[in-house]
Short mmCIF file of C-alpha atoms in Angstrom, two decimals:
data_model
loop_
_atom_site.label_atom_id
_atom_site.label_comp_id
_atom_site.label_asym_id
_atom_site.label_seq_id
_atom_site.Cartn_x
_atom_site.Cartn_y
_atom_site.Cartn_z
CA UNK A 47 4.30 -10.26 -17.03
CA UNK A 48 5.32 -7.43 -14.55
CA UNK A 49 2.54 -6.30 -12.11
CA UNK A 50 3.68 -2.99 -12.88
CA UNK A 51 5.00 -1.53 -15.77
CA UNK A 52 6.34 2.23 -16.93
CA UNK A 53 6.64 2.33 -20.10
CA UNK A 54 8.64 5.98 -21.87
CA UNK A 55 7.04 8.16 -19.10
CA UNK A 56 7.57 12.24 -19.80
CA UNK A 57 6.32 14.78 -18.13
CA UNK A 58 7.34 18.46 -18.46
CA UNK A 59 6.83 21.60 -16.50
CA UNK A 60 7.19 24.74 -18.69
CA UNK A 61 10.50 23.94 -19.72
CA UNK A 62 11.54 21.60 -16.65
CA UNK A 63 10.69 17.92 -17.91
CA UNK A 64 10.35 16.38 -14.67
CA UNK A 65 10.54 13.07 -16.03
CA UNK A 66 12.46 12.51 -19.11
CA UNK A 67 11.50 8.81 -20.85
CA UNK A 68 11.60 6.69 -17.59
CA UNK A 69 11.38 2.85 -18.05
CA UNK A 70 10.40 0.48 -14.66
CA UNK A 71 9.34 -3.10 -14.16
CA UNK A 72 7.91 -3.76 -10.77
CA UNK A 73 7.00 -7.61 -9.60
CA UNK A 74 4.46 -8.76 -7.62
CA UNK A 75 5.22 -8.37 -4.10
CA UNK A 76 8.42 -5.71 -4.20
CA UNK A 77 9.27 -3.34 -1.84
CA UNK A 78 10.59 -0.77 -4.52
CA UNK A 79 12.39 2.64 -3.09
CA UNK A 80 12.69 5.82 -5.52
CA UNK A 81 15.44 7.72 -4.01
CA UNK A 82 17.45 10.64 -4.77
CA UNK A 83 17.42 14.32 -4.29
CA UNK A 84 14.87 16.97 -4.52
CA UNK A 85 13.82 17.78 -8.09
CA UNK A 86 15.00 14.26 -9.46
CA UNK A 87 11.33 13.21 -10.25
CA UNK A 88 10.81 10.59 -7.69
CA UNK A 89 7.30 11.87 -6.62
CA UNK A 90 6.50 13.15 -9.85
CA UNK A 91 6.58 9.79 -10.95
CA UNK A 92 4.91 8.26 -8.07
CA UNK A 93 2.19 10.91 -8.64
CA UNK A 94 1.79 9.71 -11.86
CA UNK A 95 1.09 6.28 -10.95
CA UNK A 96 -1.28 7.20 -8.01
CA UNK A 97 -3.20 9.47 -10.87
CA UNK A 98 -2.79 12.67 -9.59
CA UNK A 99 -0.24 13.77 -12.63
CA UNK A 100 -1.08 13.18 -16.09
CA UNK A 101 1.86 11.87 -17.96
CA UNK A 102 2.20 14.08 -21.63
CA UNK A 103 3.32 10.78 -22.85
CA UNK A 104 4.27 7.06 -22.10
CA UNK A 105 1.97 4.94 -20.34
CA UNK A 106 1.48 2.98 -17.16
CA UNK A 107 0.45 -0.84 -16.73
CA UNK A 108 -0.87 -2.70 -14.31
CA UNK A 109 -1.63 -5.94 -15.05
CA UNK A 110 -1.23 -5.59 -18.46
CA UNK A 111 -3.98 -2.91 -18.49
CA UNK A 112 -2.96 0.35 -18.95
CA UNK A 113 -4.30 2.75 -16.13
CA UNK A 114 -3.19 6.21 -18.26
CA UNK A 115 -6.58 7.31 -18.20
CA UNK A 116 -7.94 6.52 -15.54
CA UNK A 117 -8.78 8.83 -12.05
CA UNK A 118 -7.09 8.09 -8.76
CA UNK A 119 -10.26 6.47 -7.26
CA UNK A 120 -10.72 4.32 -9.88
CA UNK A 121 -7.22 2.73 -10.12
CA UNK A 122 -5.80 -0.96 -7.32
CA UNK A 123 -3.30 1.96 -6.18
CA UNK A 124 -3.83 3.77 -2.79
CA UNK A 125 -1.51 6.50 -1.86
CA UNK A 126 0.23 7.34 1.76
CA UNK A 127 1.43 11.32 1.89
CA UNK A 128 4.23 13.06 3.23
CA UNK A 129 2.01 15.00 5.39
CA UNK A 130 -0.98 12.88 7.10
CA UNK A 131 -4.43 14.47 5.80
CA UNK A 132 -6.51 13.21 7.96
CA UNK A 133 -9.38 14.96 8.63
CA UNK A 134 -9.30 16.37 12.04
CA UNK A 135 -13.60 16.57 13.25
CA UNK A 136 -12.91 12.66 12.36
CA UNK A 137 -12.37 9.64 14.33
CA UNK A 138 -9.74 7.34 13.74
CA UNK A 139 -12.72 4.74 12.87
CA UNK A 140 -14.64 7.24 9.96
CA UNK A 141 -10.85 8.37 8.50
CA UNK A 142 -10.05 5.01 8.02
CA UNK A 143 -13.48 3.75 6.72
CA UNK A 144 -13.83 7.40 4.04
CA UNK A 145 -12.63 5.13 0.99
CA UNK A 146 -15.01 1.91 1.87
CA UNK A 147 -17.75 4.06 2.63
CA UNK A 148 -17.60 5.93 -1.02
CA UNK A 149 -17.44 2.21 -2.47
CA UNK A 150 -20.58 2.09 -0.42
CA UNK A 151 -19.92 -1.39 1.49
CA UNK A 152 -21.97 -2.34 4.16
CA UNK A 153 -21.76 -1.18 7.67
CA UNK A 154 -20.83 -4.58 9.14
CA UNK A 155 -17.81 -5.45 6.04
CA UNK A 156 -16.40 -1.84 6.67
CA UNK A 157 -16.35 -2.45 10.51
CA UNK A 158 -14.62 -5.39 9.99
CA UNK A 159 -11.91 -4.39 7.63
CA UNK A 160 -11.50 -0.89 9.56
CA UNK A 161 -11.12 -3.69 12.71
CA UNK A 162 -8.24 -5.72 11.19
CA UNK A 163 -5.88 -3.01 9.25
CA UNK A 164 -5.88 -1.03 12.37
CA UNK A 165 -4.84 -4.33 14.11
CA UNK A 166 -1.73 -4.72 11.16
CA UNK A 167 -0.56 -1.13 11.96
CA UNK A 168 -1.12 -1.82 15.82
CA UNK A 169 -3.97 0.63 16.80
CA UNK A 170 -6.17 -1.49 17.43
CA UNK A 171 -7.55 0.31 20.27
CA UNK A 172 -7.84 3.94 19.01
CA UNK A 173 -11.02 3.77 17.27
CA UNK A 174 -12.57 6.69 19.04
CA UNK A 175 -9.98 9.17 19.21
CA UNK A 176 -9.30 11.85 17.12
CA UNK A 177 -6.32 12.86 14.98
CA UNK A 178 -5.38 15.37 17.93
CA UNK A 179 -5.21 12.96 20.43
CA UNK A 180 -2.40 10.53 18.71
CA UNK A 181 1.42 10.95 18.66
CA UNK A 182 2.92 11.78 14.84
CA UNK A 183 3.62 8.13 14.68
CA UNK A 184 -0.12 7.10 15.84
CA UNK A 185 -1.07 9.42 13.07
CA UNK A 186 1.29 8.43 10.13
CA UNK A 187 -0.33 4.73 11.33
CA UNK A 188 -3.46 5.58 11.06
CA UNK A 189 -2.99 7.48 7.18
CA UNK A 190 -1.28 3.51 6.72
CA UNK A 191 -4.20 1.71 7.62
CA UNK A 192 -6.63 4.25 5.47
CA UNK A 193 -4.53 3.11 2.65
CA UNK A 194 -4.35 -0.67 3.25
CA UNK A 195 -7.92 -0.87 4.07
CA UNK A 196 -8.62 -0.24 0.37
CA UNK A 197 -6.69 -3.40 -0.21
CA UNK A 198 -4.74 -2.05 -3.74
CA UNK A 199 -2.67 -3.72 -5.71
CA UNK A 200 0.35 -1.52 -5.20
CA UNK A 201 0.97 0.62 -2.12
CA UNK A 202 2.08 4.38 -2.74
CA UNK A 203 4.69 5.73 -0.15
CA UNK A 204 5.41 9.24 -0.98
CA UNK A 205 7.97 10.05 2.19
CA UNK A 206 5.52 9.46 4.81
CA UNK A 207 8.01 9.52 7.47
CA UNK A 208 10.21 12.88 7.15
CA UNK A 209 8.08 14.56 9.55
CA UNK A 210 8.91 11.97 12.06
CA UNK A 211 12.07 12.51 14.73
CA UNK A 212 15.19 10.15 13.71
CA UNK A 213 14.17 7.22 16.24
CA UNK A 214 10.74 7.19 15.85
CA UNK A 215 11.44 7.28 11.54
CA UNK A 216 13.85 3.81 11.83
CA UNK A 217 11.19 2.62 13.86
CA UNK A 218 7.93 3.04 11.98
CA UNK A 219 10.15 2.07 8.28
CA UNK A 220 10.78 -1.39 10.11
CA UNK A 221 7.09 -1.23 10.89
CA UNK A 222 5.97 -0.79 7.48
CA UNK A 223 8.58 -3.11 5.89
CA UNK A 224 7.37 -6.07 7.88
CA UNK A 225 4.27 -5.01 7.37
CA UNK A 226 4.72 -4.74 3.82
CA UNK A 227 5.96 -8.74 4.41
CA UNK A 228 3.47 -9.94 5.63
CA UNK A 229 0.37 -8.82 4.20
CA UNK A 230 2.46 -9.80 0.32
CA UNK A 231 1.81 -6.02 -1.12
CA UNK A 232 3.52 -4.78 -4.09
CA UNK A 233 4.98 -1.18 -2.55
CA UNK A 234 6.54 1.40 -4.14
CA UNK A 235 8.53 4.18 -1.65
CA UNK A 236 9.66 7.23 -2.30
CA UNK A 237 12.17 8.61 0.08
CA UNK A 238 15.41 11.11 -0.79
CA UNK A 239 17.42 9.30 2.72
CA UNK A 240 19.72 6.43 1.06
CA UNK A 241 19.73 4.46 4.19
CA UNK A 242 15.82 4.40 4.35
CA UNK A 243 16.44 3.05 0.78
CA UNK A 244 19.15 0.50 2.07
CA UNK A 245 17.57 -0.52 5.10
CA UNK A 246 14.10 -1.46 3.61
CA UNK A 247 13.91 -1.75 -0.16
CA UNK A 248 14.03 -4.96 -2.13
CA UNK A 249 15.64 -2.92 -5.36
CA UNK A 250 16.16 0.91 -5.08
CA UNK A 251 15.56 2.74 -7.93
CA UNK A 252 18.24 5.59 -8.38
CA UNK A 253 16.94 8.97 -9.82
CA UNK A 254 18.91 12.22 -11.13
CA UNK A 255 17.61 14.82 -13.79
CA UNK A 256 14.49 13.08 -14.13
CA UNK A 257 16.05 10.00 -14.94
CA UNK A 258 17.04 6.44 -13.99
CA UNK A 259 20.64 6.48 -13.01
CA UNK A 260 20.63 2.90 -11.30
CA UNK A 261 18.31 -0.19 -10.25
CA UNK A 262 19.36 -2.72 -8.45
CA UNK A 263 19.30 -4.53 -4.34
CA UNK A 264 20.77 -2.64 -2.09
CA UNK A 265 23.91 -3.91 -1.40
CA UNK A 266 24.92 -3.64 -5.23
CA UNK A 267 23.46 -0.54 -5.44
CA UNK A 268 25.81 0.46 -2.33
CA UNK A 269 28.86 -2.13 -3.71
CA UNK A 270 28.86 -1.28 -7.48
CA UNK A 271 27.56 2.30 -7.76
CA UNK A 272 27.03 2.18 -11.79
CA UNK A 273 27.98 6.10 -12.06
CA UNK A 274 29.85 8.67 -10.32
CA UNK A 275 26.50 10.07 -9.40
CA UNK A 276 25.42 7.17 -7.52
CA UNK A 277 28.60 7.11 -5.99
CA UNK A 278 28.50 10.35 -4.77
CA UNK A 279 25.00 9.87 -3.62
CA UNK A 280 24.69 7.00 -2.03
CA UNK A 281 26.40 5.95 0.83
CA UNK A 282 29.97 8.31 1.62
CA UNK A 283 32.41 7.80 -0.98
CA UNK A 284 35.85 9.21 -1.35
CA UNK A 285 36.24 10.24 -5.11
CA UNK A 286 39.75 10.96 -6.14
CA UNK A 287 40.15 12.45 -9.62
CA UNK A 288 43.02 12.05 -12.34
CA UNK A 289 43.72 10.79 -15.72
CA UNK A 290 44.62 7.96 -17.53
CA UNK A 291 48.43 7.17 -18.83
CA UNK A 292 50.33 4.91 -21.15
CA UNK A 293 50.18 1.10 -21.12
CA UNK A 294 46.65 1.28 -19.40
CA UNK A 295 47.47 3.05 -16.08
CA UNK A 296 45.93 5.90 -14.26
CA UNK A 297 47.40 8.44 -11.65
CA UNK A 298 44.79 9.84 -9.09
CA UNK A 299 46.20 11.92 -6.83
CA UNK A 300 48.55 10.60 -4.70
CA UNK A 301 47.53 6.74 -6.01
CA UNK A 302 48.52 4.97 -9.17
CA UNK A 303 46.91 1.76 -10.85
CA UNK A 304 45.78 -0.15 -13.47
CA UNK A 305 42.94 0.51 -15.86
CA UNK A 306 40.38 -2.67 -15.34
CA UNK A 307 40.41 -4.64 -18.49
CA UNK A 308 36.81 -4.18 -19.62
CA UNK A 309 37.86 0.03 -20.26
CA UNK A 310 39.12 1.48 -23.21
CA UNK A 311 40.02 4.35 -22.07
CA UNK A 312 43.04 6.08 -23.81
CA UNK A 313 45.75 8.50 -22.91
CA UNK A 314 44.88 11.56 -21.23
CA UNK A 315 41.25 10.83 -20.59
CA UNK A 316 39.75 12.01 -17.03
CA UNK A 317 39.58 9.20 -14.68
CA UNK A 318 37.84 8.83 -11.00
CA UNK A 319 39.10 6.53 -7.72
CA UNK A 320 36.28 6.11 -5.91
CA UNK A 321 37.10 4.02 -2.35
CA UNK A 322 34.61 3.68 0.67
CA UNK A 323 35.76 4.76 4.08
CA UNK A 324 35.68 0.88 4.85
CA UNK A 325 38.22 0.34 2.58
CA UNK A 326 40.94 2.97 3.74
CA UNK A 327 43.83 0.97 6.30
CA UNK A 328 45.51 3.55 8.30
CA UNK A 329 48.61 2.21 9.26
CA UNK A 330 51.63 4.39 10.90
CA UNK A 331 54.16 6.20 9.41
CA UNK A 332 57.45 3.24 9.01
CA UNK A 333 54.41 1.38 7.23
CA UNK A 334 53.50 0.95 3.41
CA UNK A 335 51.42 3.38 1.42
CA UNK A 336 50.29 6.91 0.70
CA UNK A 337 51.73 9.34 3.08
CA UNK A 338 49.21 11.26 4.87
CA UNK A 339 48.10 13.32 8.12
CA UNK A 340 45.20 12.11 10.36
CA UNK A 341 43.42 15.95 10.83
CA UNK A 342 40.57 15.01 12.90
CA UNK A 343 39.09 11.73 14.90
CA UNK A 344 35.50 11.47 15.54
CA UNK A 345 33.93 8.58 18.05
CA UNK A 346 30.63 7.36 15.76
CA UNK A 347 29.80 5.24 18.30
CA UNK A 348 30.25 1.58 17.16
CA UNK A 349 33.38 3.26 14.82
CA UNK A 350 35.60 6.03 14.60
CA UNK A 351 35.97 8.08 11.30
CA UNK A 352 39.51 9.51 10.64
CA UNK A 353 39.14 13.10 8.23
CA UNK A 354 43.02 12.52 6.22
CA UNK A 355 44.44 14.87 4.03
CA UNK A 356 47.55 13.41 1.81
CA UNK A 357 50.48 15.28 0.71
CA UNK A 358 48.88 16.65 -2.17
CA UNK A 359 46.11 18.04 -0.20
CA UNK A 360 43.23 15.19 -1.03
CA UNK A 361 41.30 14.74 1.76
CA UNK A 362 40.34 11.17 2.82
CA UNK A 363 37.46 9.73 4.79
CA UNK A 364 38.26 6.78 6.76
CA UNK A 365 36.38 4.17 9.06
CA UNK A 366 38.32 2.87 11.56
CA UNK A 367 37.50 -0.10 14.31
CA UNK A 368 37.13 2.08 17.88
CA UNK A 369 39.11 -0.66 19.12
CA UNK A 370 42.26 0.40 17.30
CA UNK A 371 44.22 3.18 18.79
CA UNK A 372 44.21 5.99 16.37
CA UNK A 373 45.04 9.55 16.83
CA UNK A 374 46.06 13.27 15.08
CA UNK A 375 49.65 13.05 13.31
CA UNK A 376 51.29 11.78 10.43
CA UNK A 377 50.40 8.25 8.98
CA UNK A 378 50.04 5.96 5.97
CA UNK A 379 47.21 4.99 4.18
CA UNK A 380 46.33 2.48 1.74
CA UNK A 381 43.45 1.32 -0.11
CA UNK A 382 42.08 -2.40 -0.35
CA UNK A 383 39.91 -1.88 -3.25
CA UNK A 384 38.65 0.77 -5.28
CA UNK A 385 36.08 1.69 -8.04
CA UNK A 386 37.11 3.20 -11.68
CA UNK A 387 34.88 5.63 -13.19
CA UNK A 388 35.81 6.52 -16.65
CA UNK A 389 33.34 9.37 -18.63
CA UNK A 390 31.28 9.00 -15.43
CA UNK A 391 30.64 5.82 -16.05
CA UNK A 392 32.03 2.36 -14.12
CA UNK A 393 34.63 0.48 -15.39
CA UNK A 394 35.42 -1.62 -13.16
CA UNK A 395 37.66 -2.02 -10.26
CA UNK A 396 41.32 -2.09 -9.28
CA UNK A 397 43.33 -2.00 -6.17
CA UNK A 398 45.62 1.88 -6.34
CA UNK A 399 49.12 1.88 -4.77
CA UNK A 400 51.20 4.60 -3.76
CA UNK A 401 52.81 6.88 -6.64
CA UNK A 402 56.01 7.25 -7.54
CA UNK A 403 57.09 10.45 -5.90
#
């Protein structure tokens, strides 16, 4: 039995439905991510586990108990927000200890626990100090520790770091994630930045529309996008459209190839390349493959990326090792391997060569 289960979850704003018949297992001890983009239902739908949405139908397991009915307080969830809420005429000791104090522990068992999860998030000096006196990172630890001090089942994330500057946000989602490891807790994040999602999450949970596009690790997630919205979503992808032919080929663009055997796909049906920048070889211009114009080179640090338009006017994203000279001009390009989407949907893959002119 899952820890966590959602089971047909709807929920409907006037005549937005938010959530639209959303299915999840979660296992004990996952790092789960919800990502996609604003208005997919990702909160929504952590809000509904946390309590603080009422689903208008489906329900919500834990344990095997449903928790549908239930308030926030009374449910093993506690809930880290976006923003940090803590209460500013507070110490850092009383804003972690609110939650054991309404449970109305004794003095000497809240000390204790307020003691050792402001040790895990490593604070544990700041008792004393107010909310104005720590960093946004000191902060965001602190709202952390409120929520692991209640000692819940599943840990809510609800982008707690997107008011955090880039470095300080990679650092404090390795934080968490190790974290996360080694106290064992079953976590569910919600975050709309894929590589958050790829850098942290044991499965990342794909949303669009209010519904589940994808699940899977990261790496197939990133590997096998299972739709052209995935694709397009996660990770860069360069998505070259065309149609299908006779005898189970396909024309996109300036590329040509074989329908994989697992589609059905007949004659005349809309067809989509999609190739990661990884997988585009530049090569020069007496070489094989698609003939093409390097427009712009940009130094990425550990890589170069090569913006390519072909002669057909596609344009091409390409990754390229900075070791290898590379510059503006003419060139070839070919592609090692590529994904077919047929009806949106993947078929399966193929490797394109050039067209016949």
């Amino acid at each position: 039995m899952p820890l966590l289960a959602l089971n047909s979850l709807v929920k409907q704003f006037g005549t937005f439905r938010a959530v639209d018949n959303l299915n999840l297992e979660v296992e004990e001890g996952e790092f789960v991510c919800l990502l996609g983009p604003s208005g997919c239902g990702k909160t929504t739908t952590l809000r509904m586990l946390g309590g603080f949405i009422h689903p208008d139908s489906g329900d919500i397991l834990i344990d095997g108990r449903s928790v549908r009915a239930e308030p926030p307080e009374r449910r093993p969830t506690a809930m880290v927000f976006q923003r940090y809420t803590l209460w500013p005429h507070m110490d850092v000791w009383n804003n972690v200890a609110f939650g054991l104090k309404l449970r109305k522990q004794e003095r000497s068992a809240i000390d204790n626990s307020v003691k050792n999860a402001l040790k895990l998030v490593g604070l544990p000096d700041s008792e004393k100090k107010l909310p104005s006196q720590l960093s946004g990172g000191q902060q965001q630890r602190v709202a952390l520790a409120r929520a692991l001090v209640l000692e819940p089942r599943i840990l809510l994330l609800d982008e707690p770091f997107s008011n955090l500057d880039a470095q300080l946000r990679v650092r404090m989602r390795e934080e968490v994630r190790a974290i996360q490891q080694r106290v064992g807790i079953t976590s569910m994040f919600v975050t709309h930045d894929q590589s958050e999602a790829l850098a942290i999450a044991d499965r990342i949970v794909v949303m669009a529309n209010g519904k589940i596009e994808q699940i899977g690790p990261p790496a197939e997630v990133y590997a096998r996008p299972a739709t052209l919205f995935v694709a397009s979503f996660v990770g860069t992808m360069n998505l070259v459209h065309g149609v299908t032919g006779a005898q189970r080929k396909f024309r996109a663009g300036e590329f040509e190839g074989s329908l994989p055997e697992s589609s059905a796909a007949e004659a005349g049906v809309e067809v989509v390349a999609g190739f990661r920048p990884e997988d585009v070889v530049v090569g020069g211009t007496g070489e094989r493959g698609v003939a093409a114009r390097v427009q712009q080179v940009m130094d990425m640090g550990h890589y170069r990326q090569a913006n390519i338009e072909t002669s057909d006017g596609t344009l091409i994203t390409a990754y390229v090792d900075k070791g290898r000279p590379l510059a503006t001009g003419a060139c070839r390009i070919t592609v090692r391997n590529a994904l077919i989407y047929v009806d949106g949907l993947l078929a399966g893959t193929s490797t394109p060569q050039p067209g016949a002119a």
